CSV table of N, CA and C in Angstrom, one decimal:
chain,number,residue,atom,x,y,z
A,1,MET,N,1.0,-1.5,0.0
A,1,MET,CA,0.0,0.1,0.2
A,1,MET,C,0.8,1.4,0.2
A,2,ALA,N,1.8,1.3,0.7
A,2,ALA,CA,2.8,2.3,0.5
A,2,ALA,C,3.3,2.8,-0.6
A,3,GLN,N,3.4,1.7,-1.5
A,3,GLN,CA,4.0,2.0,-3.0
A,3,GLN,C,2.6,2.9,-3.5
A,4,ARG,N,1.2,2.5,-3.2
A,4,ARG,CA,0.4,3.4,-4.0
A,4,ARG,C,0.4,4.4,-3.6
A,5,LEU,N,0.4,4.6,-2.2
A,5,LEU,CA,0.5,6.0,-1.7
A,5,LEU,C,1.6,6.9,-2.4
A,6,GLU,N,2.9,6.4,-2.6
A,6,GLU,CA,3.8,7.4,-3.4
A,6,GLU,C,3.4,7.6,-4.6
A,7,PHE,N,2.8,6.7,-5.3
A,7,PHE,CA,2.3,6.9,-6.8
A,7,PHE,C,1.1,8.2,-6.7
A,8,HIS,N,0.2,7.8,-5.7
A,8,HIS,CA,-0.8,9.2,-5.4
A,8,HIS,C,-0.4,10.3,-5.3
A,9,GLN,N,0.9,10.3,-4.7
A,9,GLN,CA,1.6,11.5,-4.1
A,9,GLN,C,2.1,12.1,-5.6
A,10,LYS,N,2.8,11.2,-6.5
A,10,LYS,CA,3.2,11.7,-8.0
A,10,LYS,C,1.8,12.3,-8.8
A,11,LEU,N,0.7,11.5,-8.5
A,11,LEU,CA,-0.2,12.4,-9.2
A,11,LEU,C,-0.9,13.7,-9.0
A,12,VAL,N,-0.7,13.6,-7.4
A,12,VAL,CA,-1.3,15.0,-6.9
A,12,VAL,C,-0.1,16.2,-7.5
A,13,GLU,N,1.1,15.6,-7.3
A,13,GLU,CA,2.3,16.7,-7.8
A,13,GLU,C,2.1,16.8,-9.1
A,14,ALA,N,1.8,16.1,-10.1
A,14,ALA,CA,1.7,16.3,-11.5
A,14,ALA,C,0.4,17.1,-11.7
A,15,LEU,N,-0.5,16.8,-11.2
A,15,LEU,CA,-1.8,17.8,-11.1
A,15,LEU,C,-1.8,19.2,-10.7
A,16,GLY,N,-1.1,19.3,-9.5
A,16,GLY,CA,-1.1,20.8,-9.1
A,16,GLY,C,-2.4,20.7,-7.9
A,17,SER,N,-2.9,19.6,-7.5
A,17,SER,CA,-3.9,20.0,-6.7
A,17,SER,C,-4.3,18.8,-6.2
A,18,ARG,N,-5.2,18.5,-5.2
A,18,ARG,CA,-5.6,17.5,-4.6
A,18,ARG,C,-6.4,16.6,-5.1
A,19,ASN,N,-7.0,17.0,-6.4
A,19,ASN,CA,-8.3,16.3,-6.8
A,19,ASN,C,-7.8,15.1,-7.4
A,20,VAL,N,-7.2,14.3,-6.8
A,20,VAL,CA,-6.7,12.7,-7.2
A,20,VAL,C,-7.5,12.0,-6.4
A,21,TYR,N,-8.0,10.9,-7.1
A,21,TYR,CA,-9.1,10.0,-6.4
A,21,TYR,C,-8.7,8.6,-6.8
A,22,PHE,N,-8.6,7.7,-5.9
A,22,PHE,CA,-8.2,6.3,-6.1
A,22,PHE,C,-9.8,5.4,-5.9
A,23,GLN,N,-9.9,4.9,-7.1
A,23,GLN,CA,-11.5,4.2,-7.6
A,23,GLN,C,-12.3,4.8,-6.2
A,24,PRO,N,-12.8,6.0,-6.5
A,24,PRO,CA,-13.6,6.9,-5.8
A,24,PRO,C,-15.4,6.1,-6.4
A,25,PRO,N,-15.7,5.9,-4.9
A,25,PRO,CA,-17.6,5.7,-4.9
A,25,PRO,C,-18.1,6.6,-5.9
A,26,GLU,N,-19.3,6.1,-6.2
A,26,GLU,CA,-20.2,7.0,-7.1
A,26,GLU,C,-20.6,8.2,-6.2
A,27,SER,N,-20.6,8.1,-4.9
A,27,SER,CA,-21.3,9.3,-4.0
A,27,SER,C,-20.2,10.5,-3.9
A,28,VAL,N,-18.9,10.2,-4.4
A,28,VAL,CA,-17.8,11.1,-4.4
A,28,VAL,C,-18.1,12.2,-5.4
A,29,GLN,N,-18.4,13.4,-4.9
A,29,GLN,CA,-18.5,14.5,-5.8
A,29,GLN,C,-17.1,15.1,-6.6
A,30,LEU,N,-16.9,14.7,-7.7
A,30,LEU,CA,-15.5,15.1,-8.4
A,30,LEU,C,-15.3,16.6,-8.6
A,31,THR,N,-14.3,17.2,-8.6
A,31,THR,CA,-13.9,18.6,-8.9
A,31,THR,C,-12.8,18.7,-9.8
A,32,TYR,N,-13.0,19.2,-11.1
A,32,TYR,CA,-12.4,19.2,-12.3
A,32,TYR,C,-11.6,20.4,-12.3
A,33,PRO,N,-10.1,20.1,-13.1
A,33,PRO,CA,-9.9,19.0,-13.4
A,33,PRO,C,-9.3,18.0,-12.3
A,34,CYS,N,-9.5,16.8,-12.7
A,34,CYS,CA,-9.2,15.7,-11.4
A,34,CYS,C,-8.4,14.6,-12.3
A,35,ILE,N,-8.0,13.5,-11.7
A,35,ILE,CA,-7.2,12.4,-12.0
A,35,ILE,C,-8.2,11.4,-11.2
A,36,VAL,N,-8.5,10.3,-11.9
A,36,VAL,CA,-9.4,9.3,-11.1
A,36,VAL,C,-8.3,8.1,-11.7
A,37,TYR,N,-8.0,7.2,-10.5
A,37,TYR,CA,-7.1,6.0,-10.8
A,37,TYR,C,-7.6,4.7,-10.6
A,38,GLU,N,-7.4,3.5,-10.8
A,38,GLU,CA,-7.7,2.3,-10.5
A,38,GLU,C,-6.6,1.5,-10.8
A,39,ARG,N,-6.4,0.3,-9.9
A,39,ARG,CA,-5.6,-1.1,-10.3
A,39,ARG,C,-6.5,-1.9,-11.7
A,40,SER,N,-5.5,-1.8,-12.6
A,40,SER,CA,-6.1,-2.6,-13.8
A,40,SER,C,-5.5,-3.8,-14.0
A,41,ARG,N,-4.2,-4.1,-13.6
A,41,ARG,CA,-3.6,-5.4,-14.1
A,41,ARG,C,-2.2,-5.2,-13.3
A,42,ALA,N,-1.4,-6.4,-13.6
A,42,ALA,CA,0.0,-6.7,-13.0
A,42,ALA,C,0.8,-7.4,-13.8
A,43,ASP,N,1.9,-7.1,-14.2
A,43,ASP,CA,3.0,-8.0,-14.6
A,43,ASP,C,3.8,-8.8,-14.0
A,44,SER,N,3.9,-9.9,-13.7
A,44,SER,CA,4.9,-10.9,-13.0
A,44,SER,C,6.1,-11.3,-14.1
A,45,LYS,N,7.2,-11.5,-13.5
A,45,LYS,CA,8.3,-12.1,-14.0
A,45,LYS,C,8.8,-13.4,-13.0
A,46,PHE,N,9.2,-14.5,-14.0
A,46,PHE,CA,9.2,-15.7,-12.8
A,46,PHE,C,10.5,-16.1,-13.2
A,47,GLY,N,11.0,-16.8,-12.1
A,47,GLY,CA,12.5,-17.5,-12.4
A,47,GLY,C,12.5,-18.6,-11.2
A,48,ASP,N,13.1,-19.7,-11.6
A,48,ASP,CA,12.9,-20.8,-10.7
A,48,ASP,C,11.7,-21.2,-10.0
A,49,ASN,N,10.4,-21.0,-10.9
A,49,ASN,CA,9.3,-21.3,-10.2
A,49,ASN,C,8.9,-20.3,-9.2
A,50,ALA,N,9.5,-18.9,-9.3
A,50,ALA,CA,9.3,-18.0,-8.0
A,50,ALA,C,8.8,-16.6,-8.8
A,51,ASN,N,8.2,-15.9,-8.4
A,51,ASN,CA,7.8,-14.6,-8.7
A,51,ASN,C,8.7,-13.5,-8.2
A,52,TRP,N,9.6,-13.3,-9.1
A,52,TRP,CA,10.8,-12.3,-8.5
A,52,TRP,C,10.6,-11.0,-9.2
A,53,MET,N,9.5,-10.6,-9.7
A,53,MET,CA,9.2,-9.1,-10.1
A,53,MET,C,7.6,-9.2,-10.3
A,54,TYR,N,7.1,-8.3,-9.7
A,54,TYR,CA,5.6,-7.9,-9.6
A,54,TYR,C,5.5,-6.3,-9.8
A,55,THR,N,4.9,-6.1,-11.1
A,55,THR,CA,4.7,-4.5,-11.3
A,55,THR,C,3.5,-4.2,-11.7
A,56,PRO,N,2.5,-3.7,-10.8
A,56,PRO,CA,1.2,-3.3,-10.9
A,56,PRO,C,0.9,-2.2,-12.0
A,57,ARG,N,-0.1,-2.2,-12.6
A,57,ARG,CA,-0.4,-1.3,-13.4
A,57,ARG,C,-1.6,-0.4,-13.4
A,58,TYR,N,-1.8,0.8,-13.1
A,58,TYR,CA,-2.7,1.4,-13.1
A,58,TYR,C,-3.5,2.1,-13.9
A,59,SER,N,-4.6,2.3,-14.6
A,59,SER,CA,-5.4,2.9,-15.3
A,59,SER,C,-5.8,4.4,-14.4
A,60,VAL,N,-5.1,5.5,-15.4
A,60,VAL,CA,-5.0,6.6,-14.8
A,60,VAL,C,-5.9,7.7,-15.7
A,61,THR,N,-7.2,8.0,-15.5
A,61,THR,CA,-7.9,9.3,-16.2
A,61,THR,C,-7.9,10.6,-16.0
A,62,LEU,N,-7.5,11.3,-16.7
A,62,LEU,CA,-7.5,12.8,-16.5
A,62,LEU,C,-8.9,13.3,-17.2
A,63,ILE,N,-9.3,13.7,-16.1
A,63,ILE,CA,-10.7,14.5,-16.7
A,63,ILE,C,-11.1,16.0,-16.5
A,64,SER,N,-11.1,16.5,-17.4
A,64,SER,CA,-11.2,18.0,-17.5
A,64,SER,C,-12.1,18.6,-18.8
A,65,ARG,N,-12.6,19.9,-18.4
A,65,ARG,CA,-13.2,20.7,-19.2
A,65,ARG,C,-12.4,21.3,-20.6
A,66,ASN,N,-11.4,21.0,-20.2
A,66,ASN,CA,-10.2,21.9,-21.1
A,66,ASN,C,-9.6,20.6,-22.0
A,67,PRO,N,-9.7,20.8,-23.2
A,67,PRO,CA,-9.2,19.5,-24.0
A,67,PRO,C,-7.5,19.6,-24.1
A,68,ASP,N,-6.8,20.7,-23.9
A,68,ASP,CA,-5.6,20.6,-23.9
A,68,ASP,C,-4.8,20.8,-22.6
A,69,GLU,N,-5.5,20.3,-21.7
A,69,GLU,CA,-5.1,20.4,-20.2
A,69,GLU,C,-3.5,20.2,-20.0
A,70,PRO,N,-2.9,21.2,-19.2
A,70,PRO,CA,-1.5,20.9,-19.3
A,70,PRO,C,-0.9,19.9,-18.5
A,71,VAL,N,-1.6,19.3,-17.8
A,71,VAL,CA,-0.9,18.1,-17.3
A,71,VAL,C,-0.9,16.8,-18.1
A,72,LEU,N,-1.4,16.8,-19.2
A,72,LEU,CA,-1.5,16.0,-20.1
A,72,LEU,C,0.1,15.4,-20.5
A,73,ASP,N,1.0,16.6,-20.9
A,73,ASP,CA,2.4,16.1,-21.0
A,73,ASP,C,3.1,15.6,-19.8
A,74,VAL,N,2.7,16.1,-18.6
A,74,VAL,CA,3.4,15.6,-17.4
A,74,VAL,C,3.2,14.2,-17.1
A,75,LEU,N,1.7,13.9,-17.7
A,75,LEU,CA,1.2,12.3,-17.4
A,75,LEU,C,1.9,11.5,-18.5
A,76,ALA,N,2.1,11.9,-19.6
A,76,ALA,CA,2.6,11.3,-20.7
A,76,ALA,C,4.2,10.9,-20.4
A,77,GLY,N,4.7,11.9,-20.1
A,77,GLY,CA,6.1,11.7,-19.7
A,77,GLY,C,6.5,10.8,-18.6
A,78,MET,N,5.7,10.4,-17.6
A,78,MET,CA,6.0,9.5,-16.5
A,78,MET,C,6.5,8.3,-16.8
A,79,PRO,N,7.5,7.7,-16.2
A,79,PRO,CA,8.2,6.4,-16.6
A,79,PRO,C,7.1,5.4,-16.8
A,80,MET,N,7.3,4.5,-17.7
A,80,MET,CA,6.7,3.1,-17.9
A,80,MET,C,5.2,3.6,-18.3
A,81,CYS,N,4.8,5.0,-18.8
A,81,CYS,CA,3.5,5.1,-19.4
A,81,CYS,C,2.9,5.2,-20.9
A,82,THR,N,2.0,4.7,-21.2
A,82,THR,CA,1.3,4.6,-22.2
A,82,THR,C,0.1,5.3,-22.4
A,83,PHE,N,-0.1,6.2,-23.2
A,83,PHE,CA,-1.4,6.8,-23.6
A,83,PHE,C,-2.6,5.7,-24.2
A,84,GLU,N,-3.7,5.7,-23.6
A,84,GLU,CA,-4.6,4.3,-24.1
A,84,GLU,C,-5.6,5.2,-24.9
A,85,ARG,N,-6.6,6.1,-24.6
A,85,ARG,CA,-7.3,6.7,-25.4
A,85,ARG,C,-7.9,7.9,-25.1
A,86,HIS,N,-8.7,8.7,-25.8
A,86,HIS,CA,-9.2,10.1,-25.4
A,86,HIS,C,-10.8,9.9,-25.6
A,87,PHE,N,-11.7,10.4,-24.9
A,87,PHE,CA,-13.0,10.4,-25.2
A,87,PHE,C,-13.9,11.5,-24.4
A,88,VAL,N,-15.0,12.1,-25.0
A,88,VAL,CA,-15.7,13.0,-24.6
A,88,VAL,C,-17.1,12.4,-24.0
A,89,SER,N,-17.3,12.7,-22.8
A,89,SER,CA,-18.5,12.2,-22.0
A,89,SER,C,-19.0,13.3,-21.2
A,90,HIS,N,-20.3,13.8,-21.5
A,90,HIS,CA,-21.0,14.9,-20.6
A,90,HIS,C,-20.1,16.3,-20.8
A,91,ASN,N,-19.4,16.5,-21.9
A,91,ASN,CA,-18.9,17.8,-22.4
A,91,ASN,C,-17.7,17.5,-21.4
A,92,LEU,N,-17.1,16.4,-20.7
A,92,LEU,CA,-15.7,16.7,-20.0
A,92,LEU,C,-14.9,15.5,-21.1
A,93,HIS,N,-13.4,16.0,-21.2
A,93,HIS,CA,-12.6,15.3,-21.8
A,93,HIS,C,-11.9,14.3,-21.0
A,94,HIS,N,-11.9,13.2,-21.2
A,94,HIS,CA,-11.0,12.1,-20.6
A,94,HIS,C,-10.0,11.7,-21.2
A,95,ASP,N,-8.7,11.5,-20.7
A,95,ASP,CA,-7.6,11.2,-21.4
A,95,ASP,C,-7.1,10.1,-20.4
A,96,VAL,N,-7.1,8.6,-21.2
A,96,VAL,CA,-6.8,7.7,-20.4
A,96,VAL,C,-5.2,7.2,-20.6
A,97,PHE,N,-4.5,6.8,-19.5
A,97,PHE,CA,-3.1,6.5,-19.3
A,97,PHE,C,-3.0,5.1,-18.8
A,98,ASN,N,-2.1,4.1,-19.2
A,98,ASN,CA,-1.5,3.0,-18.3
A,98,ASN,C,-0.1,3.5,-18.0
A,99,ILE,N,-0.3,3.1,-16.4
A,99,ILE,CA,1.1,3.7,-15.8
A,99,ILE,C,1.5,2.1,-15.0
A,100,TYR,N,2.7,1.6,-15.2
A,100,TYR,CA,3.3,0.8,-14.4
A,100,TYR,C,4.1,1.4,-13.1
A,101,GLN,N,4.1,1.2,-11.9
A,101,GLN,CA,4.4,1.4,-10.7
A,101,GLN,C,5.2,0.1,-10.3
A,102,GLY,N,6.4,0.6,-9.3
A,102,GLY,CA,6.9,-0.5,-8.4
A,102,GLY,C,8.2,-0.9,-8.8
A,103,VAL,N,8.8,-0.9,-10.1
A,103,VAL,CA,10.0,-1.5,-10.4
A,103,VAL,C,11.3,-1.4,-9.6
């Protein structure tokens, strides 16, 4: 969990505000721009029948009214980050990234 909290802090610093939410319930009122992230999968490396490297991946979504939010470049520049897709819903721009953490 400490690793996830460190990742959370990196996202807060990237956004420049505390509007970063980990798997928020529907009852949470989001403030935009914001980042919503969740665990999506993990990669494991095995040797001698043992798991010697476990790297969790998070799906990170930037949600904003601005299609050119400056934090886009910051997120895209994070180590082990890939851009997944962009979509618009309810006049809000969603940019989805996959970011591996923990190596």
